[in-house]
XYZ file of N, CA and C in Angstrom:
684
model
N -14.637 -106.520 -17.667
C -13.499 -105.773 -18.186
C -12.239 -106.182 -17.430
N -11.134 -106.261 -18.173
C -9.849 -106.651 -17.591
C -8.798 -105.642 -18.030
N -7.920 -105.257 -17.110
C -6.854 -104.348 -17.486
C -6.359 -103.543 -16.299
N -5.465 -102.608 -16.574
C -4.841 -101.818 -15.516
C -5.878 -100.998 -14.760
N -6.688 -100.218 -15.473
C -7.684 -99.372 -14.811
C -8.658 -100.209 -13.988
N -9.039 -101.351 -14.546
C -9.977 -102.231 -13.845
C -9.376 -102.749 -12.537
N -8.104 -103.152 -12.575
C -7.478 -103.672 -11.354
C -7.266 -102.576 -10.319
N -6.867 -101.385 -10.780
C -6.674 -100.271 -9.849
C -7.987 -99.932 -9.152
N -9.066 -99.835 -9.922
C -10.365 -99.510 -9.332
C -10.810 -100.587 -8.354
N -10.648 -101.848 -8.749
C -11.044 -102.956 -7.883
C -10.289 -102.923 -6.561
N -8.985 -102.669 -6.633
C -8.142 -102.662 -5.439
C -8.466 -101.473 -4.525
N -8.504 -100.268 -5.102
C -8.658 -99.066 -4.281
C -10.046 -98.968 -3.662
N -11.075 -99.244 -4.450
C -12.418 -99.165 -3.886
C -12.742 -100.405 -3.050
N -12.056 -101.516 -3.365
C -12.217 -102.712 -2.545
C -11.706 -102.501 -1.131
N -10.629 -101.727 -1.013
C -10.081 -101.426 0.311
C -11.032 -100.572 1.139
N -11.977 -99.920 0.471
C -12.981 -99.120 1.168
C -14.238 -99.932 1.477
N -14.202 -101.223 1.084
C -15.317 -102.105 1.388
C -16.353 -102.233 0.290
N -15.995 -101.798 -0.928
C -16.933 -101.866 -2.038
C -16.432 -102.809 -3.122
N -17.350 -103.570 -3.688
C -17.032 -104.445 -4.806
C -17.360 -103.712 -6.105
N -16.373 -103.623 -7.002
C -16.566 -102.953 -8.275
C -17.078 -103.960 -9.304
N -18.231 -103.686 -9.875
C -18.821 -104.548 -10.898
C -18.231 -104.161 -12.248
N -17.419 -105.043 -12.834
C -16.732 -104.758 -14.086
C -17.424 -105.380 -15.299
N -18.707 -105.651 -15.167
C -19.464 -106.206 -16.288
C -19.442 -105.235 -17.468
N -19.184 -105.751 -18.647
C -19.162 -104.917 -19.856
C -20.574 -104.424 -20.159
N -20.715 -103.104 -20.333
C -22.040 -102.529 -20.572
C -22.145 -101.836 -21.930
N -21.096 -101.919 -22.759
C -21.168 -101.326 -24.087
C -19.953 -100.494 -24.417
N -19.906 -99.936 -25.639
C -18.770 -99.126 -26.062
C -18.671 -97.829 -25.263
N -17.586 -97.114 -25.485
C -17.249 -95.940 -24.677
C -18.367 -94.904 -24.648
N -18.935 -94.587 -25.805
C -19.990 -93.579 -25.866
C -21.187 -94.004 -25.031
N -21.550 -95.270 -25.109
C -22.666 -95.802 -24.325
C -22.364 -95.704 -22.829
N -21.125 -95.966 -22.455
C -20.727 -95.867 -21.038
C -20.941 -94.455 -20.508
N -20.575 -93.458 -21.310
C -20.765 -92.073 -20.888
C -22.242 -91.748 -20.685
N -23.087 -92.267 -21.558
C -24.524 -92.039 -21.426
C -25.064 -92.664 -20.130
N -24.558 -93.847 -19.802
C -25.016 -94.530 -18.595
C -24.568 -93.793 -17.335
N -23.385 -93.207 -17.372
C -22.910 -92.417 -16.234
C -23.759 -91.158 -16.091
N -24.058 -90.515 -17.214
C -24.893 -89.312 -17.184
C -26.274 -89.622 -16.608
N -26.815 -90.778 -16.954
C -28.145 -91.169 -16.476
C -28.123 -91.653 -15.026
N -26.939 -91.988 -14.508
C -26.836 -92.520 -13.164
C -26.986 -94.024 -13.090
N -27.044 -94.690 -14.242
C -27.149 -96.146 -14.268
C -25.806 -96.815 -14.008
N -24.706 -96.090 -14.218
C -23.365 -96.536 -13.874
C -22.771 -95.514 -12.918
N -22.129 -95.973 -11.850
C -21.573 -95.061 -10.849
C -20.207 -94.511 -11.245
N -19.299 -95.421 -11.606
C -17.876 -95.074 -11.691
C -17.324 -95.200 -13.099
N -16.643 -94.167 -13.547
C -15.838 -94.209 -14.769
C -14.404 -94.426 -14.311
N -13.811 -95.547 -14.664
C -12.543 -95.939 -14.049
C -11.317 -95.303 -14.680
N -11.487 -94.588 -15.818
C -10.289 -94.072 -16.485
C -10.696 -93.144 -17.624
N -10.634 -91.820 -17.420
C -11.060 -90.925 -18.499
C -10.428 -89.549 -18.374
N -10.393 -88.829 -19.502
C -9.981 -87.434 -19.513
C -11.128 -86.567 -18.994
N -10.770 -85.383 -18.535
C -11.769 -84.395 -18.140
C -12.115 -83.529 -19.351
N -13.388 -83.318 -19.572
C -13.812 -82.255 -20.480
C -15.087 -81.630 -19.919
N -15.507 -80.515 -20.504
C -16.635 -79.764 -19.950
C -17.921 -80.570 -19.945
N -18.145 -81.346 -20.993
C -19.368 -82.134 -21.060
C -19.419 -83.147 -19.930
N -18.309 -83.855 -19.696
C -18.291 -84.871 -18.645
C -18.404 -84.242 -17.253
N -17.841 -83.059 -17.082
C -17.939 -82.375 -15.789
C -19.374 -81.964 -15.488
N -20.200 -81.871 -16.514
C -21.592 -81.468 -16.293
C -22.404 -82.572 -15.631
N -21.959 -83.839 -15.782
C -22.746 -84.939 -15.208
C -21.951 -85.860 -14.290
N -20.666 -85.564 -14.052
C -19.881 -86.406 -13.147
C -18.860 -85.578 -12.374
N -18.388 -86.134 -11.269
C -17.389 -85.497 -10.412
C -16.089 -86.276 -10.538
N -14.982 -85.560 -10.737
C -13.684 -86.188 -10.970
C -12.817 -86.180 -9.719
N -11.966 -87.189 -9.599
C -10.978 -87.214 -8.525
C -10.030 -86.024 -8.695
N -9.502 -85.490 -7.594
C -8.585 -84.359 -7.669
C -7.225 -84.783 -8.215
N -6.831 -86.020 -7.900
C -5.538 -86.555 -8.337
C -5.762 -87.552 -9.468
N -5.014 -87.446 -10.560
C -5.188 -88.417 -11.649
C -4.779 -89.810 -11.232
N -5.425 -90.816 -11.807
C -5.051 -92.195 -11.519
C -3.945 -92.665 -12.464
N -3.721 -91.931 -13.572
C -2.647 -92.253 -14.516
C -2.503 -91.089 -15.493
N -1.484 -91.141 -16.319
C -1.321 -90.164 -17.395
C -1.242 -90.905 -18.721
N -1.586 -90.200 -19.778
C -1.609 -90.822 -21.095
C -1.122 -89.817 -22.128
N -0.011 -90.153 -22.805
C 0.503 -89.287 -23.864
C -0.181 -89.652 -25.169
N -1.012 -88.777 -25.670
C -1.685 -89.027 -26.937
C -0.771 -88.680 -28.095
N -0.616 -89.622 -29.019
C 0.293 -89.452 -30.147
C -0.436 -89.653 -31.456
N 0.174 -89.136 -32.506
C -0.346 -89.282 -33.865
C 0.351 -90.463 -34.517
N -0.435 -91.404 -35.019
C 0.090 -92.556 -35.745
C -0.250 -92.373 -37.225
N 0.765 -92.526 -38.077
C 0.582 -92.273 -39.505
C 1.159 -93.419 -40.325
N 0.697 -93.519 -41.555
C 1.248 -94.495 -42.490
C 2.617 -94.003 -42.956
N 3.613 -94.886 -42.940
C 4.970 -94.485 -43.310
C 5.043 -93.917 -44.729
N 4.178 -94.397 -45.614
C 4.214 -93.926 -46.994
C 3.626 -92.532 -47.155
N 2.879 -92.088 -46.143
C 2.283 -90.740 -46.195
C 2.592 -89.998 -44.901
N 3.845 -90.125 -44.476
C 4.273 -89.562 -43.188
C 4.187 -88.033 -43.194
N 3.765 -87.473 -42.069
C 3.865 -86.030 -41.858
C 4.102 -85.767 -40.382
N 4.845 -84.706 -40.081
C 5.155 -84.360 -38.704
C 3.995 -83.622 -38.055
N 3.966 -83.689 -36.737
C 2.997 -82.911 -35.982
C 3.705 -81.691 -35.408
N 3.316 -80.510 -35.869
C 3.932 -79.265 -35.410
C 2.915 -78.368 -34.723
N 1.787 -78.924 -34.393
C 0.698 -78.172 -33.787
C -0.611 -78.577 -34.429
N -1.735 -78.166 -33.857
C -3.045 -78.570 -34.386
C -3.237 -78.275 -35.867
N -2.588 -77.208 -36.358
C -2.749 -76.867 -37.779
C -2.210 -77.953 -38.697
N -1.352 -78.829 -38.181
C -0.852 -79.959 -38.982
C -1.971 -80.927 -39.348
N -3.099 -80.842 -38.631
C -4.211 -81.766 -38.851
C -5.299 -81.173 -39.742
N -5.088 -79.955 -40.198
C -6.090 -79.309 -41.039
C -6.373 -80.121 -42.300
N -7.654 -80.335 -42.569
C -8.118 -81.042 -43.765
C -7.666 -82.502 -43.821
N -7.209 -83.048 -42.691
C -6.795 -84.456 -42.632
C -7.968 -85.318 -42.151
N -7.967 -86.565 -42.591
C -8.926 -87.548 -42.099
C -8.316 -88.224 -40.869
N -8.906 -87.969 -39.710
C -8.352 -88.399 -38.433
C -9.242 -89.474 -37.817
N -8.654 -90.596 -37.437
C -9.398 -91.700 -36.857
C -9.424 -91.680 -35.344
N -10.609 -91.851 -34.781
C -10.805 -91.934 -33.334
C -11.855 -92.996 -33.033
N -11.793 -93.556 -31.833
C -12.810 -94.500 -31.382
C -14.037 -93.726 -30.921
N -15.217 -94.283 -31.147
C -16.466 -93.654 -30.719
C -16.403 -93.246 -29.248
N -16.782 -92.005 -28.956
C -16.901 -91.551 -27.576
C -15.623 -91.073 -26.945
N -14.468 -91.246 -27.607
C -13.186 -90.833 -27.035
C -13.043 -89.318 -27.122
N -12.608 -88.701 -26.021
C -12.365 -87.261 -25.980
C -10.877 -86.993 -25.801
N -10.387 -85.944 -26.462
C -9.002 -85.496 -26.323
C -8.938 -84.191 -25.534
N -9.997 -83.885 -24.839
C -10.112 -82.604 -24.151
C -10.861 -81.618 -25.023
N -11.535 -80.672 -24.399
C -12.419 -79.766 -25.121
C -11.717 -78.983 -26.219
N -10.502 -78.513 -25.945
C -9.800 -77.661 -26.912
C -9.499 -78.416 -28.198
N -8.867 -79.593 -28.078
C -8.511 -80.350 -29.270
C -9.744 -80.963 -29.935
N -10.715 -81.398 -29.146
C -11.963 -81.918 -29.712
C -12.601 -80.882 -30.645
N -12.692 -79.646 -30.172
C -13.329 -78.584 -30.950
C -12.503 -78.221 -32.176
N -11.185 -78.249 -32.032
C -10.334 -77.912 -33.178
C -10.522 -78.937 -34.294
N -10.500 -80.214 -33.933
C -10.685 -81.266 -34.940
C -12.055 -81.172 -35.591
N -13.062 -80.867 -34.788
C -14.423 -80.765 -35.310
C -14.525 -79.681 -36.374
N -13.784 -78.591 -36.181
C -13.899 -77.443 -37.070
C -12.886 -77.423 -38.205
N -11.815 -78.216 -38.100
C -10.736 -78.099 -39.085
C -10.330 -79.406 -39.762
N -10.805 -80.545 -39.242
C -10.409 -81.842 -39.781
C -11.653 -82.676 -40.095
N -11.429 -83.827 -40.698
C -12.501 -84.785 -40.946
C -12.316 -85.944 -39.966
N -13.156 -86.015 -38.958
C -13.017 -87.015 -37.907
C -13.820 -88.262 -38.273
N -13.124 -89.391 -38.334
C -13.743 -90.681 -38.639
C -13.743 -91.513 -37.358
N -14.916 -91.887 -36.889
C -15.014 -92.652 -35.642
C -15.509 -94.066 -35.927
N -14.846 -95.040 -35.316
C -15.235 -96.442 -35.455
C -15.256 -97.089 -34.073
N -15.565 -98.380 -34.040
C -15.811 -99.055 -32.761
C -14.544 -99.382 -31.976
N -13.418 -99.612 -32.654
C -12.230 -100.060 -31.930
C -10.951 -99.638 -32.639
N -9.841 -99.737 -31.918
C -8.553 -99.289 -32.430
C -8.019 -100.197 -33.534
N -8.338 -101.477 -33.469
C -7.880 -102.381 -34.516
C -8.433 -101.953 -35.878
N -9.700 -101.568 -35.908
C -10.293 -101.102 -37.161
C -9.617 -99.836 -37.657
N -9.289 -98.937 -36.728
C -8.617 -97.700 -37.114
C -7.256 -97.971 -37.748
N -6.482 -98.846 -37.133
C -5.149 -99.135 -37.668
C -5.237 -99.878 -39.000
N -6.262 -100.693 -39.161
C -6.455 -101.354 -40.455
C -6.746 -100.323 -41.539
N -7.581 -99.342 -41.245
C -7.882 -98.272 -42.193
C -6.641 -97.448 -42.510
N -5.825 -97.201 -41.491
C -4.601 -96.427 -41.701
C -3.612 -97.200 -42.565
N -3.500 -98.499 -42.335
C -2.594 -99.321 -43.145
C -3.014 -99.318 -44.610
N -4.335 -99.232 -44.858
C -4.869 -99.208 -46.223
C -4.939 -97.787 -46.786
N -4.467 -96.801 -45.999
C -4.442 -95.388 -46.398
C -5.831 -94.821 -46.657
N -6.803 -95.324 -45.928
C -8.159 -94.789 -46.035
C -8.353 -93.569 -45.144
N -7.461 -93.411 -44.169
C -7.422 -92.215 -43.334
C -5.971 -91.747 -43.250
N -5.779 -90.522 -42.778
C -4.432 -89.944 -42.737
C -3.698 -90.228 -41.441
N -4.443 -90.387 -40.358
C -3.793 -90.573 -39.067
C -4.770 -91.132 -38.048
N -4.218 -91.735 -37.007
C -4.985 -92.205 -35.850
C -4.412 -91.526 -34.623
N -5.275 -91.058 -33.744
C -4.833 -90.491 -32.470
C -5.187 -91.469 -31.363
N -4.149 -91.880 -30.628
C -4.349 -92.856 -29.556
C -3.192 -92.706 -28.578
N -3.342 -93.234 -27.383
C -2.248 -93.217 -26.425
C -1.008 -93.878 -27.014
N 0.152 -93.257 -26.812
C 1.365 -93.746 -27.464
C 1.696 -95.180 -27.057
N 1.669 -95.457 -25.769
C 2.019 -96.793 -25.302
C 1.043 -97.838 -25.822
N -0.243 -97.506 -25.771
C -1.269 -98.425 -26.275
C -1.106 -98.648 -27.771
N -0.871 -97.569 -28.523
C -0.711 -97.683 -29.968
C 0.495 -98.504 -30.367
N 1.624 -98.272 -29.707
C 2.836 -99.048 -30.009
C 2.609 -100.524 -29.728
N 1.912 -100.802 -28.645
C 1.599 -102.196 -28.302
C 0.748 -102.836 -29.388
N -0.256 -102.118 -29.880
C -1.142 -102.670 -30.900
C -0.421 -102.873 -32.232
N 0.465 -101.961 -32.589
C 1.231 -102.139 -33.827
C 2.064 -103.413 -33.763
N 2.660 -103.655 -32.631
C 3.448 -104.868 -32.441
C 2.541 -106.101 -32.446
N 1.381 -105.945 -31.837
C 0.442 -107.058 -31.720
C -0.080 -107.512 -33.077
N -0.376 -106.546 -33.951
C -0.979 -106.856 -35.245
C 0.021 -106.799 -36.402
N 1.309 -106.784 -36.058
C 2.388 -106.810 -37.065
C 2.246 -105.686 -38.091
N 2.014 -104.482 -37.601
C 1.876 -103.321 -38.476
C 3.045 -102.348 -38.344
N 4.096 -102.775 -37.645
C 5.240 -101.889 -37.418
C 5.930 -101.458 -38.705
N 5.857 -102.268 -39.753
C 6.521 -101.921 -41.008
C 5.704 -100.924 -41.826
N 4.440 -100.729 -41.458
C 3.568 -99.841 -42.222
C 3.214 -98.547 -41.502
N 3.155 -98.617 -40.181
C 2.666 -97.483 -39.393
C 3.696 -97.090 -38.342
N 3.810 -95.805 -38.074
C 4.761 -95.303 -37.092
C 4.099 -94.174 -36.300
N 4.533 -93.981 -35.052
C 4.032 -92.866 -34.256
C 4.949 -91.662 -34.427
N 4.356 -90.491 -34.522
C 5.097 -89.239 -34.679
C 5.667 -88.838 -33.313
N 6.954 -88.443 -33.238
C 7.597 -88.177 -31.937
C 6.924 -87.108 -31.087
N 6.485 -86.010 -31.689
C 5.902 -84.917 -30.907
C 4.489 -85.291 -30.451
N 4.235 -85.293 -29.137
C 2.888 -85.657 -28.657
C 1.868 -84.572 -28.945
N 0.619 -84.974 -29.168
C -0.455 -83.996 -29.310
C -0.753 -83.357 -27.957
N -0.800 -84.198 -26.948
C -0.995 -83.712 -25.584
C -0.671 -84.840 -24.623
N -0.266 -84.460 -23.442
C -0.076 -85.427 -22.368
C -1.169 -85.147 -21.353
N -2.113 -86.048 -21.290
C -3.283 -85.800 -20.469
C -3.364 -86.686 -19.253
N -3.988 -86.172 -18.238
C -4.237 -86.947 -17.028
C -5.529 -87.736 -17.160
N -5.511 -88.934 -16.631
C -6.683 -89.802 -16.599
C -7.209 -89.868 -15.164
N -8.508 -89.801 -15.020
C -9.108 -89.687 -13.694
C -10.192 -90.731 -13.455
N -10.430 -91.010 -12.173
C -11.682 -91.633 -11.777
C -12.752 -90.546 -11.804
N -13.960 -90.906 -12.198
C -15.073 -89.972 -12.058
C -16.319 -90.757 -11.678
N -17.188 -90.096 -10.918
C -18.411 -90.727 -10.440
C -19.609 -89.871 -10.838
N -20.655 -90.527 -11.295
C -21.866 -89.842 -11.714
C -22.413 -88.953 -10.589
N -22.864 -87.765 -10.966
C -23.461 -86.868 -9.978
C -24.748 -87.453 -9.395
N -25.310 -88.449 -10.074
C -26.528 -89.095 -9.578
C -26.223 -90.306 -8.692
N -24.936 -90.602 -8.506
C -24.540 -91.760 -7.699
C -24.474 -91.393 -6.213
N -24.839 -92.325 -5.329
C -24.713 -92.076 -3.890
C -23.282 -92.249 -3.378
N -22.333 -92.578 -4.282
C -20.982 -92.909 -3.846
C -19.939 -91.835 -4.152
N -20.360 -90.607 -4.433
C -19.416 -89.542 -4.794
C -18.363 -89.335 -3.711
N -18.753 -89.468 -2.461
C -17.830 -89.238 -1.349
C -16.636 -90.174 -1.337
N -16.705 -91.287 -2.060
C -15.589 -92.237 -2.072
C -14.351 -91.661 -2.753
N -14.534 -90.681 -3.645
C -13.386 -90.090 -4.323
C -12.401 -89.469 -3.339
N -12.923 -88.847 -2.297
C -12.049 -88.248 -1.280
C -11.210 -89.309 -0.584
N -11.760 -90.499 -0.446
C -11.081 -91.562 0.281
C -9.933 -92.194 -0.502
N -9.951 -92.080 -1.841
C -8.868 -92.676 -2.625
C -7.754 -91.674 -2.943
N -7.943 -90.399 -2.590
C -6.963 -89.368 -2.929
C -5.572 -89.648 -2.346
N -5.529 -90.055 -1.112
C -4.244 -90.271 -0.454
C -3.435 -91.346 -1.152
N -4.104 -92.401 -1.582
C -3.420 -93.489 -2.288
C -2.935 -93.021 -3.654
N -3.785 -92.325 -4.394
C -3.419 -91.871 -5.737
C -2.214 -90.937 -5.723
N -2.059 -90.168 -4.673
C -0.973 -89.191 -4.588
C 0.338 -89.781 -4.071
N 0.341 -91.048 -3.680
C 1.534 -91.636 -3.064
C 2.513 -92.177 -4.104
N 3.789 -92.193 -3.750
C 4.824 -92.742 -4.635
C 4.650 -94.241 -4.794
N 4.197 -94.919 -3.758
C 3.972 -96.359 -3.840
C 2.943 -96.703 -4.915
N 1.948 -95.843 -5.057
C 0.932 -96.081 -6.077
C 1.545 -96.002 -7.472
N 2.416 -95.027 -7.725
C 3.041 -94.866 -9.042
C 3.904 -96.078 -9.398
N 4.624 -96.604 -8.424
C 5.435 -97.802 -8.649
C 4.547 -98.985 -9.004
N 3.472 -99.138 -8.254
C 2.523 -100.227 -8.515
C 1.903 -100.084 -9.897
N 1.521 -98.861 -10.268
C 0.914 -98.604 -11.571
C 1.863 -98.995 -12.704
N 3.130 -98.656 -12.577
C 4.124 -98.987 -13.602
C 4.237 -100.494 -13.785
N 4.220 -101.232 -12.672
C 4.325 -102.691 -12.762
C 3.073 -103.288 -13.410
N 1.905 -102.694 -13.146
C 0.669 -103.173 -13.763
C 0.687 -102.971 -15.276
N 1.170 -101.825 -15.728
C 1.231 -101.537 -17.159
C 2.086 -102.569 -17.884
N 3.208 -102.900 -17.299
C 4.105 -103.877 -17.904
C 3.471 -105.269 -17.921
N 2.844 -105.640 -16.805
C 2.256 -106.980 -16.700
C 1.089 -107.170 -17.670
N 0.212 -106.175 -17.762
C -0.953 -106.332 -18.624
C -0.601 -106.242 -20.103
N 0.432 -105.503 -20.447
C 0.888 -105.476 -21.837
C 1.338 -106.862 -22.264
N 2.080 -107.544 -21.402
C 2.555 -108.897 -21.683
C 1.379 -109.874 -21.761
N 0.429 -109.759 -20.825
C -0.712 -110.663 -20.791
C -1.593 -110.498 -22.027
N -1.780 -109.271 -22.454
C -2.634 -109.035 -23.615
C -2.018 -109.611 -24.880
N -0.733 -109.419 -25.038
C -0.052 -109.955 -26.217
C -0.118 -111.481 -26.225
N 0.088 -112.110 -25.062
C 0.039 -113.565 -24.971
C -1.367 -114.086 -25.265
N -2.396 -113.372 -24.792
C -3.783 -113.779 -25.031
C -4.107 -113.746 -26.523
N -3.743 -112.646 -27.191
C -4.053 -112.529 -28.622
C -3.299 -113.584 -29.420
N -2.068 -113.891 -29.002
C -1.287 -114.916 -29.692
C -1.968 -116.274 -29.562
N -2.444 -116.614 -28.366
C -3.130 -117.891 -28.163
C -4.418 -117.948 -28.978
N -5.127 -116.836 -29.043
C -6.377 -116.778 -29.798
C -6.114 -116.988 -31.287
N -5.035 -116.382 -31.789
C -4.685 -116.535 -33.201
C -4.322 -117.971 -33.515
N -3.593 -118.615 -32.621
C -3.218 -120.014 -32.829
C -4.448 -120.901 -32.849
N -5.401 -120.633 -31.972
C -6.624 -121.434 -31.920
C -7.427 -121.306 -33.209
N -7.443 -120.106 -33.784
C -8.193 -119.885 -35.021
C -7.529 -120.559 -36.219
N -6.214 -120.789 -36.131
C -5.482 -121.406 -37.228
C -5.505 -122.930 -37.194
N -6.147 -123.509 -36.162
C -6.184 -124.964 -36.055
C -6.988 -125.547 -37.212
N -6.549 -126.684 -37.766
C -7.307 -127.301 -38.858
C -8.652 -127.797 -38.353
N -9.675 -127.820 -39.196
C -11.000 -128.281 -38.760
C -10.978 -129.751 -38.374
N -11.805 -130.097 -37.399
C -11.906 -131.489 -36.983
C -12.699 -132.284 -38.011
N -12.258 -133.498 -38.270
C -12.932 -134.364 -39.239
C -13.489 -135.573 -38.509
N -14.755 -135.841 -38.729
C -15.377 -136.982 -38.047
C -14.779 -138.265 -38.579
N -14.518 -139.238 -37.709
C -13.952 -140.510 -38.152
C -14.919 -141.261 -39.062
N -14.373 -142.011 -39.989
C -15.222 -142.809 -40.883
C -15.820 -143.980 -40.128
N -17.040 -144.353 -40.495
C -17.716 -145.496 -39.858
C -17.142 -146.804 -40.395
């Protein structure tokens, strides 16, 4: 895994003498199951909810914050004025993603939640008007719209659904729970916030450049064997 959360975890726990294994082990829901079972020690970036607190311990200080926003198709735009705005709507989320217990339960009881493997699929469905909205972090969503040239079709609603804190958490079955206390001082420092801001900017640029290079490679004409 590569990204802001991955680098923060590698740096902070590395300073304590531990190497963080960032091998990909599956989608988000699978990751939660592995943490619950104790097969994975550290969740590098997640919201707190009651279910996760039952099988993992969270850092006291958040490692970042994330403003969750509603993304809608411009042709079927609607404002967000509270959870009731989502009643009877088809709402797209990635498998295993939690918005906190309160909003999770509200959507379960009042909306039609459509879950898929990744955000690109969600935005494609939204562009085709197969769902009414996607809920995702505002900064991440804006980046993806720009990345996939969907800015003319999809827009984020100004009012946030919630601004949530993201935390490190460690499985209750892990022998490394005590490490959370050791990273608290760093997470609470102003220097950490400055560093985090620079990482967000750098990785946004790197991700866009990577996808652009990948797209160019896919557009290359097929190679033709020379004639004998």
